[in-house]
Amino acid sequence: MSEQLPAGVERHAFDGTDRLATRGEPVYGEPTDGEWRAWNPHRSKLGAMLEVGMDTGLEGGETVLYLGAASGTTVSHVADFAGPTYAVEFAARPVRDLLETADSRERLFPLLKDARKPETYAHIVESDVDVIVQDVATRGQARVALENRRFLADDGRLLLAVKARSEDVTREPAAVFADVREELSEGYEILETELLENYHADHLGIVARPR
């Protein structure tokens, strides 16, 4: 399969295995080779989406709004190849790590905010961002994407990792995914979906654009 990797993301050999990598300071104990550091898809939904060959539309240099940044594992890789990267995280403890990660990344802007309440950071995040990356472990994941659509450029992309167990632990993941896709279609056209099963159990990757 021909890979569509953004500029600034390459495959490098680490311990004899070809892996995705970006250039930047290591963050979570990942293997490094010179200035390159391995991007672990088992610890990153977006990394998994790239590994399974999804067409994310990422080219490098984009303005990104990242929802659910946690301590910065994935968003650190994004900030290595993207443009301004706004990293929204609700929990104070991981934000401390996120701030540390941002020390060596001048394009990474951590925000201690709730992704379910975009009005609380609308004065900080520029409008017309190129990409929203969403990885929030909460109920109402489609609603979060719809609420944050206001920031996305008309030709922008939503890269969403849906965690079935966060929506409803009692239901079959396939049923949860169907509901999320249906609700999402209120504001987005879904371009591609792919199970991330090899890397993350009960997760669906979605690429969409605003309607």
PDB file of C-alpha atoms in Angstrom, residues 11-210:
ATOM      1  CA  ARG A  11       9.879   5.554   8.423  1.00  0.00           C
ATOM      2  CA  HIS A  12      13.160   4.828  10.206  1.00  0.00           C
ATOM      3  CA  ALA A  13      14.728   1.609  11.420  1.00  0.00           C
ATOM      4  CA  PHE A  14      14.815   1.234  15.188  1.00  0.00           C
ATOM      5  CA  ASP A  15      16.321  -2.033  16.433  1.00  0.00           C
ATOM      6  CA  GLY A  16      15.925  -3.481  12.951  1.00  0.00           C
ATOM      7  CA  THR A  17      12.222  -2.604  12.690  1.00  0.00           C
ATOM      8  CA  ASP A  18      10.863   0.065  10.362  1.00  0.00           C
ATOM      9  CA  ARG A  19       8.710   2.464  12.360  1.00  0.00           C
ATOM     10  CA  LEU A  20       7.059   5.824  11.961  1.00  0.00           C
ATOM     11  CA  ALA A  21       9.207   8.631  13.332  1.00  0.00           C
ATOM     12  CA  THR A  22       9.297  12.410  13.754  1.00  0.00           C
ATOM     13  CA  ARG A  23      12.133  14.782  14.604  1.00  0.00           C
ATOM     14  CA  GLY A  24      12.040  16.136  18.142  1.00  0.00           C
ATOM     15  CA  GLU A  25      12.963  15.740  21.771  1.00  0.00           C
ATOM     16  CA  PRO A  26      11.898  12.335  23.187  1.00  0.00           C
ATOM     17  CA  VAL A  27       8.853  12.476  25.456  1.00  0.00           C
ATOM     18  CA  TYR A  28       7.767   9.017  26.669  1.00  0.00           C
ATOM     19  CA  GLY A  29      10.883   6.849  26.574  1.00  0.00           C
ATOM     20  CA  GLU A  30      10.515   6.070  22.869  1.00  0.00           C
ATOM     21  CA  PRO A  31      13.578   4.810  20.923  1.00  0.00           C
ATOM     22  CA  THR A  32      15.603   7.459  19.124  1.00  0.00           C
ATOM     23  CA  ASP A  33      18.030   7.505  16.223  1.00  0.00           C
ATOM     24  CA  GLY A  34      19.870  10.791  16.049  1.00  0.00           C
ATOM     25  CA  GLU A  35      17.192  13.493  15.969  1.00  0.00           C
ATOM     26  CA  TRP A  36      14.461  11.031  14.962  1.00  0.00           C
ATOM     27  CA  ARG A  37      12.201   9.391  17.547  1.00  0.00           C
ATOM     28  CA  ALA A  38       9.900   6.423  17.051  1.00  0.00           C
ATOM     29  CA  TRP A  39       6.162   7.076  17.042  1.00  0.00           C
ATOM     30  CA  ASN A  40       4.505   4.208  18.905  1.00  0.00           C
ATOM     31  CA  PRO A  41       1.078   3.393  17.369  1.00  0.00           C
ATOM     32  CA  HIS A  42       0.190   1.310  20.425  1.00  0.00           C
ATOM     33  CA  ARG A  43       0.313   4.502  22.471  1.00  0.00           C
ATOM     34  CA  SER A  44      -1.136   6.824  19.844  1.00  0.00           C
ATOM     35  CA  LYS A  45      -4.494   6.606  18.024  1.00  0.00           C
ATOM     36  CA  LEU A  46      -3.288   8.969  15.292  1.00  0.00           C
ATOM     37  CA  GLY A  47      -0.125   6.890  14.915  1.00  0.00           C
ATOM     38  CA  ALA A  48      -2.367   3.829  14.533  1.00  0.00           C
ATOM     39  CA  MET A  49      -4.468   5.622  11.893  1.00  0.00           C
ATOM     40  CA  LEU A  50      -1.302   6.281   9.897  1.00  0.00           C
ATOM     41  CA  GLU A  51      -0.093   2.701  10.393  1.00  0.00           C
ATOM     42  CA  VAL A  52      -3.319   1.202   9.032  1.00  0.00           C
ATOM     43  CA  GLY A  53      -2.996   3.407   5.964  1.00  0.00           C
ATOM     44  CA  MET A  54      -5.853   5.864   6.513  1.00  0.00           C
ATOM     45  CA  ASP A  55      -5.802   8.916   4.263  1.00  0.00           C
ATOM     46  CA  THR A  56      -5.588  11.559   6.978  1.00  0.00           C
ATOM     47  CA  GLY A  57      -5.001  14.405   4.530  1.00  0.00           C
ATOM     48  CA  LEU A  58      -2.069  15.541   6.697  1.00  0.00           C
ATOM     49  CA  GLU A  59       0.729  17.104   4.653  1.00  0.00           C
ATOM     50  CA  GLY A  60       2.818  18.810   7.342  1.00  0.00           C
ATOM     51  CA  GLY A  61       2.739  22.433   8.504  1.00  0.00           C
ATOM     52  CA  GLU A  62      -1.004  22.460   9.308  1.00  0.00           C
ATOM     53  CA  THR A  63      -2.615  24.435  12.107  1.00  0.00           C
ATOM     54  CA  VAL A  64      -4.011  21.794  14.480  1.00  0.00           C
ATOM     55  CA  LEU A  65      -6.532  21.743  17.300  1.00  0.00           C
ATOM     56  CA  TYR A  66      -5.851  18.618  19.354  1.00  0.00           C
ATOM     57  CA  LEU A  67      -8.647  17.568  21.720  1.00  0.00           C
ATOM     58  CA  GLY A  68      -7.713  15.197  24.534  1.00  0.00           C
ATOM     59  CA  ALA A  69      -3.978  15.819  24.571  1.00  0.00           C
ATOM     60  CA  ALA A  70      -3.369  14.037  27.909  1.00  0.00           C
ATOM     61  CA  SER A  71       0.332  14.188  28.823  1.00  0.00           C
ATOM     62  CA  GLY A  72       1.376  14.817  25.227  1.00  0.00           C
ATOM     63  CA  THR A  73       2.399  11.437  23.777  1.00  0.00           C
ATOM     64  CA  THR A  74       0.704  11.961  20.406  1.00  0.00           C
ATOM     65  CA  VAL A  75       0.464  15.724  20.308  1.00  0.00           C
ATOM     66  CA  SER A  76       4.241  15.956  20.748  1.00  0.00           C
ATOM     67  CA  HIS A  77       4.651  14.058  17.462  1.00  0.00           C
ATOM     68  CA  VAL A  78       2.025  16.266  15.807  1.00  0.00           C
ATOM     69  CA  ALA A  79       3.825  19.427  16.927  1.00  0.00           C
ATOM     70  CA  ASP A  80       7.059  18.002  15.468  1.00  0.00           C
ATOM     71  CA  PHE A  81       5.656  18.183  11.913  1.00  0.00           C
ATOM     72  CA  ALA A  82       2.633  20.530  12.059  1.00  0.00           C
ATOM     73  CA  GLY A  83       2.325  24.280  12.435  1.00  0.00           C
ATOM     74  CA  PRO A  84       0.699  25.914  15.478  1.00  0.00           C
ATOM     75  CA  THR A  85      -0.774  23.081  17.572  1.00  0.00           C
ATOM     76  CA  TYR A  86      -3.358  23.871  20.262  1.00  0.00           C
ATOM     77  CA  ALA A  87      -3.488  21.031  22.792  1.00  0.00           C
ATOM     78  CA  VAL A  88      -6.657  20.890  24.906  1.00  0.00           C
ATOM     79  CA  GLU A  89      -6.615  18.734  28.041  1.00  0.00           C
ATOM     80  CA  PHE A  90      -9.068  18.800  30.952  1.00  0.00           C
ATOM     81  CA  ALA A  91      -7.074  17.031  33.696  1.00  0.00           C
ATOM     82  CA  ALA A  92      -4.502  19.092  35.559  1.00  0.00           C
ATOM     83  CA  ARG A  93      -2.008  16.277  36.237  1.00  0.00           C
ATOM     84  CA  PRO A  94      -1.267  15.372  32.592  1.00  0.00           C
ATOM     85  CA  VAL A  95      -1.140  19.065  31.672  1.00  0.00           C
ATOM     86  CA  ARG A  96       1.956  19.386  33.870  1.00  0.00           C
ATOM     87  CA  ASP A  97       3.669  16.819  31.627  1.00  0.00           C
ATOM     88  CA  LEU A  98       2.237  18.542  28.571  1.00  0.00           C
ATOM     89  CA  LEU A  99       3.811  21.839  29.632  1.00  0.00           C
ATOM     90  CA  GLU A 100       7.167  20.098  29.920  1.00  0.00           C
ATOM     91  CA  THR A 101       6.727  18.620  26.447  1.00  0.00           C
ATOM     92  CA  ALA A 102       5.938  22.088  25.108  1.00  0.00           C
ATOM     93  CA  ASP A 103       9.197  23.519  26.520  1.00  0.00           C
ATOM     94  CA  SER A 104      11.145  22.194  23.527  1.00  0.00           C
ATOM     95  CA  ARG A 105       8.323  22.784  21.009  1.00  0.00           C
ATOM     96  CA  GLU A 106       7.603  26.415  20.304  1.00  0.00           C
ATOM     97  CA  ARG A 107       4.586  25.576  18.105  1.00  0.00           C
ATOM     98  CA  LEU A 108       2.797  23.598  20.873  1.00  0.00           C
ATOM     99  CA  PHE A 109       0.285  25.524  22.994  1.00  0.00           C
ATOM    100  CA  PRO A 110      -1.144  23.542  25.961  1.00  0.00           C
ATOM    101  CA  LEU A 111      -4.603  24.591  27.191  1.00  0.00           C
ATOM    102  CA  LEU A 112      -6.071  23.369  30.483  1.00  0.00           C
ATOM    103  CA  LYS A 113      -9.630  23.342  29.147  1.00  0.00           C
ATOM    104  CA  ASP A 114     -12.610  21.001  28.655  1.00  0.00           C
ATOM    105  CA  ALA A 115     -13.084  19.937  25.007  1.00  0.00           C
ATOM    106  CA  ARG A 116     -16.833  19.746  25.685  1.00  0.00           C
ATOM    107  CA  LYS A 117     -16.837  23.519  26.280  1.00  0.00           C
ATOM    108  CA  PRO A 118     -15.160  25.102  23.254  1.00  0.00           C
ATOM    109  CA  GLU A 119     -16.483  28.530  24.200  1.00  0.00           C
ATOM    110  CA  THR A 120     -13.900  28.540  27.046  1.00  0.00           C
ATOM    111  CA  TYR A 121     -10.983  28.555  24.586  1.00  0.00           C
ATOM    112  CA  ALA A 122     -12.558  30.218  21.549  1.00  0.00           C
ATOM    113  CA  HIS A 123     -10.658  33.426  22.361  1.00  0.00           C
ATOM    114  CA  ILE A 124      -7.316  31.578  22.153  1.00  0.00           C
ATOM    115  CA  VAL A 125      -7.660  29.126  19.285  1.00  0.00           C
ATOM    116  CA  GLU A 126      -7.580  30.762  15.874  1.00  0.00           C
ATOM    117  CA  SER A 127     -10.479  30.066  13.554  1.00  0.00           C
ATOM    118  CA  ASP A 128     -10.059  28.120  10.315  1.00  0.00           C
ATOM    119  CA  VAL A 129      -7.681  25.501  11.709  1.00  0.00           C
ATOM    120  CA  ASP A 130      -6.680  22.900   9.115  1.00  0.00           C
ATOM    121  CA  VAL A 131      -7.135  19.835  11.296  1.00  0.00           C
ATOM    122  CA  ILE A 132      -8.949  18.757  14.448  1.00  0.00           C
ATOM    123  CA  VAL A 133      -7.458  15.639  16.025  1.00  0.00           C
ATOM    124  CA  GLN A 134      -9.787  14.222  18.675  1.00  0.00           C
ATOM    125  CA  ASP A 135      -9.019  11.517  21.224  1.00  0.00           C
ATOM    126  CA  VAL A 136     -11.252  12.139  24.229  1.00  0.00           C
ATOM    127  CA  ALA A 137     -12.295   9.341  26.566  1.00  0.00           C
ATOM    128  CA  THR A 138     -15.770  10.624  27.346  1.00  0.00           C
ATOM    129  CA  ARG A 139     -19.401  10.021  26.493  1.00  0.00           C
ATOM    130  CA  GLY A 140     -20.667  12.131  23.609  1.00  0.00           C
ATOM    131  CA  GLN A 141     -17.572  11.962  21.427  1.00  0.00           C
ATOM    132  CA  ALA A 142     -19.563  12.908  18.307  1.00  0.00           C
ATOM    133  CA  ARG A 143     -21.025  15.883  20.164  1.00  0.00           C
ATOM    134  CA  VAL A 144     -17.524  17.092  21.089  1.00  0.00           C
ATOM    135  CA  ALA A 145     -16.531  16.957  17.409  1.00  0.00           C
ATOM    136  CA  LEU A 146     -19.693  18.833  16.399  1.00  0.00           C
ATOM    137  CA  GLU A 147     -19.192  21.506  19.072  1.00  0.00           C
ATOM    138  CA  ASN A 148     -15.598  22.116  17.948  1.00  0.00           C
ATOM    139  CA  ARG A 149     -16.464  22.202  14.243  1.00  0.00           C
ATOM    140  CA  ARG A 150     -16.664  26.023  14.562  1.00  0.00           C
ATOM    141  CA  PHE A 151     -12.846  26.158  14.557  1.00  0.00           C
ATOM    142  CA  LEU A 152     -12.358  24.071  11.411  1.00  0.00           C
ATOM    143  CA  ALA A 153     -11.714  25.588   7.986  1.00  0.00           C
ATOM    144  CA  ASP A 154     -14.280  24.722   5.299  1.00  0.00           C
ATOM    145  CA  ASP A 155     -11.747  22.416   3.631  1.00  0.00           C
ATOM    146  CA  GLY A 156     -10.359  21.170   6.948  1.00  0.00           C
ATOM    147  CA  ARG A 157     -10.240  17.631   8.309  1.00  0.00           C
ATOM    148  CA  LEU A 158     -11.467  15.916  11.450  1.00  0.00           C
ATOM    149  CA  LEU A 159      -9.316  12.970  12.554  1.00  0.00           C
ATOM    150  CA  LEU A 160     -11.350  11.255  15.246  1.00  0.00           C
ATOM    151  CA  ALA A 161     -10.536   8.188  17.335  1.00  0.00           C
ATOM    152  CA  VAL A 162     -13.784   6.856  18.822  1.00  0.00           C
ATOM    153  CA  LYS A 163     -13.423   4.834  22.009  1.00  0.00           C
ATOM    154  CA  ALA A 164     -16.494   2.574  22.257  1.00  0.00           C
ATOM    155  CA  ARG A 165     -15.982   1.779  25.948  1.00  0.00           C
ATOM    156  CA  SER A 166     -16.106   5.465  26.868  1.00  0.00           C
ATOM    157  CA  GLU A 167     -19.509   5.839  25.208  1.00  0.00           C
ATOM    158  CA  ASP A 168     -21.160   2.757  26.688  1.00  0.00           C
ATOM    159  CA  VAL A 169     -19.305  -0.190  28.202  1.00  0.00           C
ATOM    160  CA  THR A 170     -22.405  -2.406  28.019  1.00  0.00           C
ATOM    161  CA  ARG A 171     -23.028  -2.189  24.253  1.00  0.00           C
ATOM    162  CA  GLU A 172     -21.355  -3.845  21.289  1.00  0.00           C
ATOM    163  CA  PRO A 173     -18.653  -1.548  19.879  1.00  0.00           C
ATOM    164  CA  ALA A 174     -20.117  -1.892  16.357  1.00  0.00           C
ATOM    165  CA  ALA A 175     -23.443  -0.459  17.574  1.00  0.00           C
ATOM    166  CA  VAL A 176     -21.673   2.385  19.363  1.00  0.00           C
ATOM    167  CA  PHE A 177     -19.645   3.204  16.247  1.00  0.00           C
ATOM    168  CA  ALA A 178     -22.811   3.253  14.119  1.00  0.00           C
ATOM    169  CA  ASP A 179     -24.447   5.749  16.496  1.00  0.00           C
ATOM    170  CA  VAL A 180     -21.369   7.974  16.541  1.00  0.00           C
ATOM    171  CA  ARG A 181     -21.183   7.982  12.737  1.00  0.00           C
ATOM    172  CA  GLU A 182     -24.866   8.875  12.488  1.00  0.00           C
ATOM    173  CA  GLU A 183     -24.623  11.760  14.949  1.00  0.00           C
ATOM    174  CA  LEU A 184     -21.398  12.990  13.399  1.00  0.00           C
ATOM    175  CA  SER A 185     -23.072  13.227  10.008  1.00  0.00           C
ATOM    176  CA  GLU A 186     -25.138  16.184  11.326  1.00  0.00           C
ATOM    177  CA  GLY A 187     -22.100  18.354  10.698  1.00  0.00           C
ATOM    178  CA  TYR A 188     -19.507  16.257   8.893  1.00  0.00           C
ATOM    179  CA  GLU A 189     -19.154  14.188   5.759  1.00  0.00           C
ATOM    180  CA  ILE A 190     -17.380  10.965   6.710  1.00  0.00           C
ATOM    181  CA  LEU A 191     -14.628  10.138   4.214  1.00  0.00           C
ATOM    182  CA  GLU A 192     -13.125   7.005   5.743  1.00  0.00           C
ATOM    183  CA  THR A 193     -13.460   4.739   8.766  1.00  0.00           C
ATOM    184  CA  GLU A 194     -11.121   1.996   9.923  1.00  0.00           C
ATOM    185  CA  LEU A 195     -10.970  -0.193  13.008  1.00  0.00           C
ATOM    186  CA  LEU A 196      -7.739   0.355  14.969  1.00  0.00           C
ATOM    187  CA  GLU A 197      -8.050  -3.128  16.478  1.00  0.00           C
ATOM    188  CA  ASN A 198      -4.415  -4.195  15.980  1.00  0.00           C
ATOM    189  CA  TYR A 199      -3.279  -1.288  18.128  1.00  0.00           C
ATOM    190  CA  HIS A 200      -6.256  -0.210  20.269  1.00  0.00           C
ATOM    191  CA  ALA A 201      -9.140  -2.514  21.206  1.00  0.00           C
ATOM    192  CA  ASP A 202     -12.662  -1.198  20.530  1.00  0.00           C
ATOM    193  CA  HIS A 203     -11.492   1.947  18.717  1.00  0.00           C
ATOM    194  CA  LEU A 204     -12.601   3.295  15.351  1.00  0.00           C
ATOM    195  CA  GLY A 205     -10.608   5.818  13.338  1.00  0.00           C
ATOM    196  CA  ILE A 206     -12.682   8.331  11.368  1.00  0.00           C
ATOM    197  CA  VAL A 207     -11.582  10.876   8.768  1.00  0.00           C
ATOM    198  CA  ALA A 208     -14.261  13.488   8.019  1.00  0.00           C
ATOM    199  CA  ARG A 209     -14.674  16.976   6.633  1.00  0.00           C
ATOM    200  CA  PRO A 210     -17.204  19.677   7.545  1.00  0.00           C
TER     201      PRO A 210
END
